[in-house]
Coordinates of C-alpha atoms (C1' of nucleotides) in Angstrom, one line a residue:
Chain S
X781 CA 85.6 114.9 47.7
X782 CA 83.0 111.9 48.5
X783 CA 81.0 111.8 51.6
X784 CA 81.8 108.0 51.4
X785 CA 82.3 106.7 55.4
X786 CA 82.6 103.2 55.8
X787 CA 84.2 101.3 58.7
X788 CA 85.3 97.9 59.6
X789 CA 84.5 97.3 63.3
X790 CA 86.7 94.0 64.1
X791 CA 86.2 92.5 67.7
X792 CA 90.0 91.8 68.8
X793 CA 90.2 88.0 69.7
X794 CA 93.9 87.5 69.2
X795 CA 93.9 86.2 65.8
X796 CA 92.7 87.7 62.4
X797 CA 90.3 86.0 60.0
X798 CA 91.0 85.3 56.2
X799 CA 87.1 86.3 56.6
X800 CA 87.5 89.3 58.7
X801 CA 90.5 90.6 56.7
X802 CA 88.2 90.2 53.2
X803 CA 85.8 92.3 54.7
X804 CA 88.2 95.1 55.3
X805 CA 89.3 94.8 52.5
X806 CA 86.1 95.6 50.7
X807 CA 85.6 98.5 53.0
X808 CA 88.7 100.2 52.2
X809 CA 88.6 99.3 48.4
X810 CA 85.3 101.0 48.3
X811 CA 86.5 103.9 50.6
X812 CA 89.6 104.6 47.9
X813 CA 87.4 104.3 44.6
X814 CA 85.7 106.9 46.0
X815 CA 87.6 108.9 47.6
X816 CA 85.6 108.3 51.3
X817 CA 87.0 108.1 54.7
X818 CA 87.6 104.2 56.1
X819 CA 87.1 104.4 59.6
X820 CA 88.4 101.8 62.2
X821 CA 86.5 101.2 65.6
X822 CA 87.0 98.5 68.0
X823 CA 84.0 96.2 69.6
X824 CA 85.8 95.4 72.9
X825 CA 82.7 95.5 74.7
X826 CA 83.6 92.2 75.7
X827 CA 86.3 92.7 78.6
X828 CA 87.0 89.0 78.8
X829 CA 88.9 88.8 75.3
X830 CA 90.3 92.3 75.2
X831 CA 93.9 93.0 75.4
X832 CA 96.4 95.4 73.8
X833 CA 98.3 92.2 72.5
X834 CA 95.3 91.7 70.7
X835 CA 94.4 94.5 69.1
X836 CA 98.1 94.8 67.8
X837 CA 96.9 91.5 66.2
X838 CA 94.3 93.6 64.1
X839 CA 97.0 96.7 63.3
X840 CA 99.1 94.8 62.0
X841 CA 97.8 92.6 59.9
X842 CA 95.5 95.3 58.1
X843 CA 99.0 96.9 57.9
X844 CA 100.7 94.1 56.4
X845 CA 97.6 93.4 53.7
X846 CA 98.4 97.3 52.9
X847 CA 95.4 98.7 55.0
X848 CA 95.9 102.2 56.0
X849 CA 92.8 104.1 58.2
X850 CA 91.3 107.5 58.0
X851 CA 89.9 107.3 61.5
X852 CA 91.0 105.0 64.2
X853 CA 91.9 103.6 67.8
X854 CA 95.4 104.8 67.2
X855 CA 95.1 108.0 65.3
X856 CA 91.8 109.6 66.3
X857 CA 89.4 111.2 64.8
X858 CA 86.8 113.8 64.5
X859 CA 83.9 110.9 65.6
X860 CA 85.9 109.1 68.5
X861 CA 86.2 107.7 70.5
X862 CA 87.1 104.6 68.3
X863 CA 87.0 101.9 71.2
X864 CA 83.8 100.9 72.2
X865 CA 84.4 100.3 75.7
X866 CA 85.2 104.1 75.9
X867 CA 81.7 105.5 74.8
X868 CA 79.8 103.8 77.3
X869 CA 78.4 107.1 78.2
X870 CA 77.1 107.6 75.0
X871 CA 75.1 104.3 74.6
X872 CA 73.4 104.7 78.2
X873 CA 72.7 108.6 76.8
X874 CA 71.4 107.1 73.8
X875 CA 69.4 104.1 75.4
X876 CA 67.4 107.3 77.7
X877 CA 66.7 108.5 74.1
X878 CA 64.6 105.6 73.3
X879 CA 63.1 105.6 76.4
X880 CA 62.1 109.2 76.5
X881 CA 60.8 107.8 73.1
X882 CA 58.6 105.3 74.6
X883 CA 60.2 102.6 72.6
X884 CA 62.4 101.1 75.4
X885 CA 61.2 99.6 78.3
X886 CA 62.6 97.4 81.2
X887 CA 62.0 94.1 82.1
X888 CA 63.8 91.4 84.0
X889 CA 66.4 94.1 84.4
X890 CA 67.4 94.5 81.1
X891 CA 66.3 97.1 78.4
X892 CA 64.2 96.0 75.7
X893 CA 63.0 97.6 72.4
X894 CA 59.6 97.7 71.8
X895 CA 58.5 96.5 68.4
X896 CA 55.3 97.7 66.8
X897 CA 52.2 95.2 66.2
X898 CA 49.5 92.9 67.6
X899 CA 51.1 90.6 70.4
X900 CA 50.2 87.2 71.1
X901 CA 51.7 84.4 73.4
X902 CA 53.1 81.5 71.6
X903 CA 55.5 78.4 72.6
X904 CA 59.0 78.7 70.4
X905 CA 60.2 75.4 69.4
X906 CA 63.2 76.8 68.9
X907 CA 63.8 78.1 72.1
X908 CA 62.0 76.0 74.1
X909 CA 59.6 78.3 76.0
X910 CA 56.6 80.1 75.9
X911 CA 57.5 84.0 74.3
X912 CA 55.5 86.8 73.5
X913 CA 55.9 87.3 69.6
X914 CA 54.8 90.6 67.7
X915 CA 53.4 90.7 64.5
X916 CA 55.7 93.7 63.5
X917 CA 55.8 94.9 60.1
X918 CA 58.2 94.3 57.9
X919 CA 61.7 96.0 57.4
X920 CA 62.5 96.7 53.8
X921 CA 66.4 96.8 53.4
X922 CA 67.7 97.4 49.1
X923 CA 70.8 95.8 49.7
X924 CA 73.3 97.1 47.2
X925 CA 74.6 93.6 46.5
X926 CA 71.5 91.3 47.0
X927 CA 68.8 93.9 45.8
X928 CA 65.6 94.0 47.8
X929 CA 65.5 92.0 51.2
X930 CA 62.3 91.6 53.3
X931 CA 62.3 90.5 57.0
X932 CA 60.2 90.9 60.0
X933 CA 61.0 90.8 63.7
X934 CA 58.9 89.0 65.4
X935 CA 59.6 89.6 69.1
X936 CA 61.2 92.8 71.3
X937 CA 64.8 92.2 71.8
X938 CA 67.8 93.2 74.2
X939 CA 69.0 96.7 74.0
X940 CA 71.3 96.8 77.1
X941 CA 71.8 93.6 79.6
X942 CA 70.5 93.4 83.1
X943 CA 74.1 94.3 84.4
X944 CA 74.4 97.4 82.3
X945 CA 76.2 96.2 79.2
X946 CA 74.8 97.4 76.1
X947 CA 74.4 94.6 73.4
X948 CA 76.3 94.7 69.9
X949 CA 72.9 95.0 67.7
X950 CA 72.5 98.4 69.5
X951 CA 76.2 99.6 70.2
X952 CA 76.9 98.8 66.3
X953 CA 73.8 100.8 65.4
X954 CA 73.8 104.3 67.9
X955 CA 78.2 103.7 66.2
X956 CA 76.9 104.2 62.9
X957 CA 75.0 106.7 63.8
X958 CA 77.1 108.9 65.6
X959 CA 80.1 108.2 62.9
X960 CA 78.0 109.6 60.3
X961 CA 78.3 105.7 58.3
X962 CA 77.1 106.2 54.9
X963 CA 77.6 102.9 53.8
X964 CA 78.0 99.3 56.3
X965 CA 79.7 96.4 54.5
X966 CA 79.7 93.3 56.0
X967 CA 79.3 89.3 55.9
X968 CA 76.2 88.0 54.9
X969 CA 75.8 85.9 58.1
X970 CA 74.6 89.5 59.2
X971 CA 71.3 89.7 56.5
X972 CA 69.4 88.4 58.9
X973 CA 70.4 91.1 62.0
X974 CA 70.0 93.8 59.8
X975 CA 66.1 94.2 60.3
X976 CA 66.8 94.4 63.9
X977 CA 69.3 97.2 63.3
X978 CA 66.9 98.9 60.8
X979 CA 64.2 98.8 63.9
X980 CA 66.8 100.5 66.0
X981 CA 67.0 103.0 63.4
X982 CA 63.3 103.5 63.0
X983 CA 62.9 104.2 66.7
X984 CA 65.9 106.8 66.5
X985 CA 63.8 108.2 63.5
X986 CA 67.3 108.4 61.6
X987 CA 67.7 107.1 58.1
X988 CA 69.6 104.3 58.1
X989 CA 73.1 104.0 55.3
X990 CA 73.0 102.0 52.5
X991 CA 74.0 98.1 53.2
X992 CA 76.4 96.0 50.8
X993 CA 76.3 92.2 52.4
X994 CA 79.0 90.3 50.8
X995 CA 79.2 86.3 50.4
X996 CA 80.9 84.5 52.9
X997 CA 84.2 82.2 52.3
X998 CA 83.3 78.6 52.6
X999 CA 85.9 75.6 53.8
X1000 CA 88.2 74.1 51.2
X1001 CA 86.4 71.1 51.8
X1002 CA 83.4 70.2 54.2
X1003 CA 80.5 72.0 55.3
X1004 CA 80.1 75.7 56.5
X1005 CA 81.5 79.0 56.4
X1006 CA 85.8 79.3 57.0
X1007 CA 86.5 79.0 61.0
X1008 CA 90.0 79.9 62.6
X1009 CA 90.5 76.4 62.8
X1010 CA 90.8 75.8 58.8
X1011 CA 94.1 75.3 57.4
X1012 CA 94.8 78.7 55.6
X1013 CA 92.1 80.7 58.1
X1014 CA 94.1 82.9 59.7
X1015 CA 96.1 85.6 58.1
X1016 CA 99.5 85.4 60.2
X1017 CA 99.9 81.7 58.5
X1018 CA 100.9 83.6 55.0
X1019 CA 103.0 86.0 57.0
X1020 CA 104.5 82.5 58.3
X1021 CA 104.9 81.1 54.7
X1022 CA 106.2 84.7 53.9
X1023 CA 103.4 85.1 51.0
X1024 CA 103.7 88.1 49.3
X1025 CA 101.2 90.1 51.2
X1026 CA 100.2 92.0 48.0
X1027 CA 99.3 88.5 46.4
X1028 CA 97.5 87.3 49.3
X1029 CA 95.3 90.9 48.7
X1030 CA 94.7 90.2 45.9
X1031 CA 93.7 86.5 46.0
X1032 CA 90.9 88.1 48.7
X1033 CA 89.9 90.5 46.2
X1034 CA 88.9 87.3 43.8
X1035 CA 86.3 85.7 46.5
X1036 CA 83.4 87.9 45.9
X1037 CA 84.2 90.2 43.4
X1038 CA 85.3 89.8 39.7
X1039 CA 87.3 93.1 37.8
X1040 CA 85.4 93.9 35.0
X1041 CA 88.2 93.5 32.7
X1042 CA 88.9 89.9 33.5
X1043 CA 92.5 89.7 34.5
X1044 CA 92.5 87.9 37.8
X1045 CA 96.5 89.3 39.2
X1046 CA 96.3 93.2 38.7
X1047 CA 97.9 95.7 40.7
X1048 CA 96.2 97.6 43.7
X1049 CA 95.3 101.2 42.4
X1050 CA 93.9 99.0 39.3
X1051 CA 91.9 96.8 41.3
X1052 CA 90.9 100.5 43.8
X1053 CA 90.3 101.9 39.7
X1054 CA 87.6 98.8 39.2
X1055 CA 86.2 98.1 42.3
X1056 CA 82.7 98.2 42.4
X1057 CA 79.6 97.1 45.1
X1058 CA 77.2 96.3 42.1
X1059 CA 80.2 93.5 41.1
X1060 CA 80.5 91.7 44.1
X1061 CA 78.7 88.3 43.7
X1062 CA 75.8 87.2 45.3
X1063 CA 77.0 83.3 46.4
X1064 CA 79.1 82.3 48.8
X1065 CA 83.1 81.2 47.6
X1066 CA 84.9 78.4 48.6
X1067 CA 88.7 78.8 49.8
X1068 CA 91.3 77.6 47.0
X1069 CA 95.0 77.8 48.6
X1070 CA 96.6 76.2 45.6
X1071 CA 94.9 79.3 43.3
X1072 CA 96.2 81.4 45.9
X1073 CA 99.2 79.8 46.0
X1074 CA 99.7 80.1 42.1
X1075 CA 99.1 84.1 42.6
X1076 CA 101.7 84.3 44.9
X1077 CA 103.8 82.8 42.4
X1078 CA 103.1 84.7 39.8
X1079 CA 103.1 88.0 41.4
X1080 CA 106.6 86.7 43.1
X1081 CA 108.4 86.2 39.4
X1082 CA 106.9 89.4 38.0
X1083 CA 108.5 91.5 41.3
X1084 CA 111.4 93.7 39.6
X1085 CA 114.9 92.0 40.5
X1086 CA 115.8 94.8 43.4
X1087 CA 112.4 94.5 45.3
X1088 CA 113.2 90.8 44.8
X1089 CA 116.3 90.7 46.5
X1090 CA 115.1 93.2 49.0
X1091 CA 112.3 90.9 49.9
X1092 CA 114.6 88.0 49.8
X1093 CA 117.2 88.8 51.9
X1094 CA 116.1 88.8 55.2
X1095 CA 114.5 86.0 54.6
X1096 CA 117.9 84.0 54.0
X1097 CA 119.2 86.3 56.9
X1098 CA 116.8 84.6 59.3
X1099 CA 117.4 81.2 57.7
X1100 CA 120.7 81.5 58.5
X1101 CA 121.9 80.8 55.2
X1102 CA 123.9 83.9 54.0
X1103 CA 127.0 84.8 56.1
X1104 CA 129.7 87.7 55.9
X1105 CA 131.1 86.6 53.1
X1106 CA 128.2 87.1 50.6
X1107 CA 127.7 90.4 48.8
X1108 CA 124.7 92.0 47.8
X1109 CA 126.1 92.0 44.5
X1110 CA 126.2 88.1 45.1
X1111 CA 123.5 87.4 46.1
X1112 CA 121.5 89.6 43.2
X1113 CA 123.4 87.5 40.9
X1114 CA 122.4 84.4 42.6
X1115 CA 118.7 85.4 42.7
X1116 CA 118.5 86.9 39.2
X1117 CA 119.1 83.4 38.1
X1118 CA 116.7 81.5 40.3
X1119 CA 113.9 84.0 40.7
X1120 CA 112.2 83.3 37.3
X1121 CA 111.4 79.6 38.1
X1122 CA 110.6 80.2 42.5
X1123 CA 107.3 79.6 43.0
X1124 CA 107.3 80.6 47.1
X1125 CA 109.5 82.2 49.6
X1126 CA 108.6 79.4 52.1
X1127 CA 111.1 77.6 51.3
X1128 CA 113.6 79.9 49.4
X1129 CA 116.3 79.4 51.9
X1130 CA 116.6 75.6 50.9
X1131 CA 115.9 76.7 47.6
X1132 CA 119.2 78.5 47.3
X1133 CA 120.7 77.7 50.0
X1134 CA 123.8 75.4 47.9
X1135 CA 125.1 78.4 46.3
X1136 CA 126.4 79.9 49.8
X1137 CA 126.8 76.7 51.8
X1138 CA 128.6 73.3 50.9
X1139 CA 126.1 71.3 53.6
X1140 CA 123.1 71.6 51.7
X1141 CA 120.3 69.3 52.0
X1142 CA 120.0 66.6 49.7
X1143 CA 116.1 65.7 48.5
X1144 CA 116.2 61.6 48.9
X1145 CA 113.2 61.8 46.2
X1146 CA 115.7 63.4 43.8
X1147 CA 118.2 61.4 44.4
X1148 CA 115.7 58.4 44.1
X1149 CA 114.8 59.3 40.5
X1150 CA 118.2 59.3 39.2
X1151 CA 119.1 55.3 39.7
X1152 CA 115.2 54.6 38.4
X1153 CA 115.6 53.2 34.9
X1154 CA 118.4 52.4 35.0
X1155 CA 119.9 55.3 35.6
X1156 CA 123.8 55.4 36.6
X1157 CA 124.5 59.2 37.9
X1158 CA 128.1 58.2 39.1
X1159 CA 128.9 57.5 36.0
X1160 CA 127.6 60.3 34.4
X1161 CA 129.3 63.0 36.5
X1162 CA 132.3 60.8 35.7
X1163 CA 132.0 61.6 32.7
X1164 CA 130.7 65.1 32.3
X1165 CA 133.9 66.2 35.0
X1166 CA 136.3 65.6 32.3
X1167 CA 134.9 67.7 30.2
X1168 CA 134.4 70.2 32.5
X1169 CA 137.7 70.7 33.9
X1170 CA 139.8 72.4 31.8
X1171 CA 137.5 74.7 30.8
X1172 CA 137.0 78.6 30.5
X1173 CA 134.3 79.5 33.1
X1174 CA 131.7 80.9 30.9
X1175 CA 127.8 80.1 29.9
X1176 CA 128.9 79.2 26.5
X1177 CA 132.0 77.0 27.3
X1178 CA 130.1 75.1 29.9
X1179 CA 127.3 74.0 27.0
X1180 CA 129.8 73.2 25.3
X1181 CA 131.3 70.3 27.4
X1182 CA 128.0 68.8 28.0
X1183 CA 127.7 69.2 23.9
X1184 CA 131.1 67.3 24.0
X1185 CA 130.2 64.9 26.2
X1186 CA 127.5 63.5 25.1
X1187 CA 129.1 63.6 21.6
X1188 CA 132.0 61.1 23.3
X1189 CA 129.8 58.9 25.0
X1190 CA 126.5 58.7 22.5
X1191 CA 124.4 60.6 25.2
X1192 CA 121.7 63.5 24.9
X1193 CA 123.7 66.2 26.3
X1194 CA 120.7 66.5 28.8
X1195 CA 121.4 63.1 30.3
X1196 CA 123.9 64.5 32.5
X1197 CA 122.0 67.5 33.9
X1198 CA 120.0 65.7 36.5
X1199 CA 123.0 63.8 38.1
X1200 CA 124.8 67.3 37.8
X1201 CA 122.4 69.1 39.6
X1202 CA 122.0 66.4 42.1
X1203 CA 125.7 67.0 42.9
X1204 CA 126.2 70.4 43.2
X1205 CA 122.2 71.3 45.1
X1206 CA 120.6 68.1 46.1
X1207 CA 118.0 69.1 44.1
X1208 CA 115.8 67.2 41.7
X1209 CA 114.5 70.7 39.6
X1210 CA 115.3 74.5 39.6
X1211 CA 116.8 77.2 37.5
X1212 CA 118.8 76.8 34.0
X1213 CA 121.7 74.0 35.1
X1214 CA 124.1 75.9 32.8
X1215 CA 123.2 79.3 34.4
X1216 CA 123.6 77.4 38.1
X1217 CA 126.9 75.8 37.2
X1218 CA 128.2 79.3 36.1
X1219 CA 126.7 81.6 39.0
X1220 CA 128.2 78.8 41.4
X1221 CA 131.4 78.5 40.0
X1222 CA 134.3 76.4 38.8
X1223 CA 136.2 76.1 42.0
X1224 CA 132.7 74.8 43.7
X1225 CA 131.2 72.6 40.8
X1226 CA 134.1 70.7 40.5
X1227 CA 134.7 70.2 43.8
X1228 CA 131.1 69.0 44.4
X1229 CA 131.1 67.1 41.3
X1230 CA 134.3 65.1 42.7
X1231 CA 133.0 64.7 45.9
X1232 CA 129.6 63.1 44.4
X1233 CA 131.8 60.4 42.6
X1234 CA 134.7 59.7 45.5
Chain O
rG1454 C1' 60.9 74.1 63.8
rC1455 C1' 60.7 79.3 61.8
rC1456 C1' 63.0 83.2 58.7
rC1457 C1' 66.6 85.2 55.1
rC1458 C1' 70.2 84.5 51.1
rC1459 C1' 72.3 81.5 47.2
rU1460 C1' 72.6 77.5 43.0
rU1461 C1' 77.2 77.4 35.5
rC1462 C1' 83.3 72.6 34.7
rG1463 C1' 86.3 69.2 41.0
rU1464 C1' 87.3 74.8 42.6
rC1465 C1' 87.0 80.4 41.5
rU1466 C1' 84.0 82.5 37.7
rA1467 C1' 82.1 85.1 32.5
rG1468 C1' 77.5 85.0 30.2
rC1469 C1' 71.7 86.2 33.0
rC1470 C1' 69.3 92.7 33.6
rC1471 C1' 68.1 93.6 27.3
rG1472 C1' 66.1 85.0 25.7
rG1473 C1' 69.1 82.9 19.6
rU1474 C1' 77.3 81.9 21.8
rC1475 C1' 80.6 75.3 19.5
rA1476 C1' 78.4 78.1 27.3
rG1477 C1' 84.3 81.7 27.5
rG1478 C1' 88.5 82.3 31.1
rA1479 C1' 91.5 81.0 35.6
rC1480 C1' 93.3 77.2 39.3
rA1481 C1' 93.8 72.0 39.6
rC1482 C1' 94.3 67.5 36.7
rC1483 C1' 95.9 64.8 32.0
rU1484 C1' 98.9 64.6 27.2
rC1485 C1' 102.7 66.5 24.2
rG1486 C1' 106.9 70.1 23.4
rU1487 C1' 111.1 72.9 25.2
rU1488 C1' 119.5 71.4 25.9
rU1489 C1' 116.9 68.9 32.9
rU1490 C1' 113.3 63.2 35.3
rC1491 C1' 112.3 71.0 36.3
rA1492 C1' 109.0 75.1 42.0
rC1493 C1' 110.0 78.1 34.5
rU1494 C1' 107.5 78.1 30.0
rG1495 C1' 104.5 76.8 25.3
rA1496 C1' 100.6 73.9 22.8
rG1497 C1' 96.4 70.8 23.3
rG1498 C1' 92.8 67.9 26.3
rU1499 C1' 89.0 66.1 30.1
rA1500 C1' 85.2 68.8 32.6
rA1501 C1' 79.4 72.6 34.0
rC1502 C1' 74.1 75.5 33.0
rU1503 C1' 70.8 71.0 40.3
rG1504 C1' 65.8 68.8 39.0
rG1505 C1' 60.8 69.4 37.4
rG1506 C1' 57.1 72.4 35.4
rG1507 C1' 55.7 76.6 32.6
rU1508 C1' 56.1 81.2 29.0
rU1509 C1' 58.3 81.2 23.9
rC1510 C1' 59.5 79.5 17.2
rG1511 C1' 63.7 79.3 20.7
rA1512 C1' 65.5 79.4 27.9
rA1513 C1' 71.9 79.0 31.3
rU1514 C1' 69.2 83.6 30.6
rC1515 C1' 62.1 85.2 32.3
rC1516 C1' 58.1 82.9 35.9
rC1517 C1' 56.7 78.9 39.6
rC1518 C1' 57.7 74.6 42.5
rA1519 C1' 61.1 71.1 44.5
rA1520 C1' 65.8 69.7 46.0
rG1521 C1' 70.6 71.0 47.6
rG1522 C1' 74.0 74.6 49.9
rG1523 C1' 74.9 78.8 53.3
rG1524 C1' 73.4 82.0 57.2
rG1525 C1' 70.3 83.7 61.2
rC1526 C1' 66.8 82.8 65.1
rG1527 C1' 71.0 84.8 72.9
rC1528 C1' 70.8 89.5 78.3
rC1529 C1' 77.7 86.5 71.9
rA1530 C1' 79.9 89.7 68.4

RNA sequence: GCCCCCUUCGUCUAGCCCGGUCAGGACACCUCGUUUUCACUGAGGUAACUGGGGUUCGAAUCCCCAAGGGGGCGCCA
C-alpha cells in the first residue's frame, strides 16, 4: 500500500479544459502506478462562477475520460470537506496560526505574509507604483520533472482579502496540508507561484510534498498556451464528435509524457504499468487534432465487433437512421463489414446510413468524379445490371459478374465499382463493394442500380 | 521592465544523464501497389539537431553567451 495522495483541484467554470483534463489525468495515472489515493477538491471560492451545473461539468467529464476518485465532493472522505467554500473555518483558524506566528500581519484590511529580509522602497515598473520589495532568500524547490528550480519573492503578498476571502496561493497551500498531499502535479504556468506556496509552508514550519510541473499544451497554430476558445479545447467537443473517450485518453497521455516502450496507442492498465514522473518532458506540446484524430481511428477498428456495435448503436439510434425493422443481428452484419475501413463515429450515421434507408445522401464530389475523364457511369451500371441480375446472391457470384462484365465489354472489372457504389450509397469510398453489394442485398441493389440509370 | 522554464523533421517525439548512430519512430504530406477514383491496407520518399563560442582526436549529447518560444509578476484561480 503507497502513501501516494495526489489531487486535482479544478475551479468549476462550466466547461472542461483539454488542459485541465491532462492534468488529471497525470494525477490519477500517477495515483494507480502506485497504488496512492487521487483526491478531488473543489476551488469554488469564487461564488460568482459556482454552480452545481458546473460542477456536473467536471464529474462527468473526468467520468467519461475514465477518471474514478478516491476522495471527493461527491463521495467523501476522511480529509473533507472537499469544497472549498465549505472549510472556511479552517482557513480563518489557520490564518490566526500565522499570526500567532508573527508572520501575518494586517494592512489595508487585508492579511499579508511577512517575508524574511532587508526591505527597501522601490518604484515597480511593472506595476506602476512605489512598493516595498524584500530581499528574501531564495526558495529551493527539486522539481521531480524540471530538477532544481531557484526563485525568490521579492515582496509580502495577500493571504486573506480585505473582505474576508482567503486567496488561492494560501487556501491551495493550508488544502495540501490538511489532506496530507504527498505529491502536487500541476501546469507549469504554476513554477513561478510555487515559491510563494513554499513560503507559506515555511511559515507553517511543515515540509512541503514533492512537486511534478508538467509542460503546458500550446495552440495548433499561433502563439500561447491552449484557451477554451481553440478549436478542440474543450473536452465536451469529442463527446460531440463521439471520439472514443479511451482514444481521446490516450492522445492526452502523448503531450507530455512518452511510454518507455515506444508504442504510442496502448491500453490503460499498460499505460498505468509505464507511467512515470521522471518521463514526462520538460517542453511545452503543441495540440495535433489530426494525430488525435488518427488514434481515434485506430483504436475505433481495433474495438472487438460486439463493443463495436454496442458503441454504435445508439449512435444510429439518435441519428435516426435505424428503425423497427433492423435487427441486431443486422446491423452486426452491416457493421462487421464497414468497421475495418471507419475512421470516426462523427459521421457514422451517414456512413451507413444506405444500408437501412433508400433516401440516403448523395456526396455531389463523388458523384463529380465519376463523369471526370471521361467517365460514363450510366453506362456502366447499364452494363454491370445485366450481369448482375440473374444471379445467386453470394460474395463469389457477385465477383463473378463484374469478372463477366468486364470480360464482355473489354473493361477492368474495377471500372464499374465506382458508378456501383455511387448508385446504391452516394458514396465516393468505403468498405469492400462486393462485401456492400452482398450485406445490402439483391432486392435493394438492383433496384437502386435501376433507379440510377431510369 | 523583472523573474522562472524550455529549444531535434511542418507537428508529437527517441537519442542527451554515461560524447563516436547513415540522428530512429509516429502524425501530416508526396509517390507507387492492392479487384474501387477508397474514411482500409502495404512499400518507398521529402523533411530536423536555433545560432555563436568554447572543452575534446571527436559534440545533438558537456560548459558559456545570444536569439527564439512559453509562463509568471493581482486583495484571479
Amino acid at each position: 500500500m503507497s502513501s501516494v495522495r495526489v489531487r486535482f483541484a479544478p475551479s468549476p467554470t462550466g466547461f472542461f479544459h483539454i488542459g485541465s483534463a491532462r492534468t488529471a489525468l497525470f494525477n490519477w495515472l500517477y495515483a494507480r502506478h502506485t497504488g496512492g489515493k487521487f483526491i478531488l477538491r473543489i476551488e469554488d471560492t469564487d461564488k460568482e462562477r459556482n454552480s452545481e451545473a458546473y460542477l456536473k461539468v467536471i464529474l462527468d467529464s473526468l467520468r467519461w475520460l475514465g477518471m474514478d476518485w478516491d476522495e471527493g465532493p461527491d463521495i467523501g472522505g476522511n480529509y473533507g470537506p472537499y469544497f472549498q467554500s465549505q472549510r472556511t473555518e479552517l482557513y480563518k483558524a489557520k490564518l490566526q496560526e500565522l499570526i500567532q506566528l508573527g508572520k501575518a500581519y494586517e494592512k489595508d484590511g487585508a492579511w499579508w505574509l511577512r517575508l524574511e529580509g532587508k526591505r527597501s522602497t522601490v518604484f515597480d515598473d511593472h506595476l506602476k507604483k512605489e512598493i516595498e520589495k524584500v530581499d528574501a532568500a531564495p526558495m529551493v524547490l527539486d522539481d521531480l520533472v524540471r530538477g532544481r528550480v531557484e526563485r525568490a519573492e521579492d515582496r509580502d503578498f495577500v493571504l486573506f482579502r480585505s473582505n474576508g476571502e482567503p486567496v488561492f496561493h494560501f487556501v491551495n497551500v493550508v488544502d495540501d496540508i490538511e489532506m496530507k498531499i504527498t505529491h502536487v502535479i500541476r501546469g507549469e504556468d504554476h513554477l513561478s507561484n510555487t515559491s510563494k506556496h513554499l513560503e507559506i509552508f515555511k511559515a507553517f514550519g511543515v515540509k512541503p510534498p514533492e512537486y511534478a510541473h508538467i509542460p503546458l499544451i500550446l495552440k495548433t497554430d499561433g502563439p500561447g498556451k491552449m484557451s477554451k476558445r481553440d478549436r478542440g479545447a474543450l473536452i465536451e467537443e469529442y463527446q460531440n464528435k463521439n471520439y472514443l473517450p479511451s482514444a481521446v485518453r490516450n492522445y492526452l497521455c502523448l503531450l507530455g509524457w512518452t511510454p518507455a516502450d515506444g508504442k504510442e496507442i496502448l491500453p490503460i492498465d499498460e499505460i498505468i504499468k509505464q507511467f512515470e514522473l521522471k518521463a514526462i518532458h520538460q517542453s511545452n506540446a503543441r495540440f495535433d487534432e489530426k494525430k488525435m484524430s488518427h488514434i481515434n481511428a485506430q483504436t475505433l477498428r481495433a474495438l472487438p465487433a460486439s463493443e463495436f456495435v454496442a458503441i454504435a448503436k445508439p449512435i444510429l439510434q439518435h441519428a435516426q437512421v435505424l428503425n423497427d425493422n433492423v435487427s441486431d443481428a443486422r446491423l452486426a452484419e452491416v457493421l462487421s463489414i464497414i468497421q475495418e475501413k471507419v475512421n470516426s463515429l462523427e459521421h457514422l450515421p451517414e456512413f451507413v446510413g444506405f444500408f437501412f434507408n433508400n433516401d440516403f445522401k448523395k456526396d455531389e464530389a463523388a458523384f463529380a468524379n465519376l463523369t471526370k475523364k471521361g467517365g460514363e457511369p450510366t453506362a456502366r451500371v447499364r452494363e454491370i445490371l445485366v450481369h448482375l441480375q440473374s444471379i445467386e446472391w453470394n460474395v463469389a457470384a457477385i465477383e463473378a459478374a463484374f469478372n463477366a462484365a468486364g470480360t464482355e465489354h473489354n473493361r477492368k472489372p474495377t471500372d464499374f465499382f465506382a458508378p456501383v457504389r455511387f448508385a446504391v450509397s452516394g458514396q465516393g469510398g468505403g468498405a469492400h463493394l462486393i462485401g456492400v453489394l452482398h450485406a445490402l442485398g439483391r432486392d435493394l441493389t438492383l433496384a437502386r442500380l435501376q433507379s440510377f440509370i431510369a
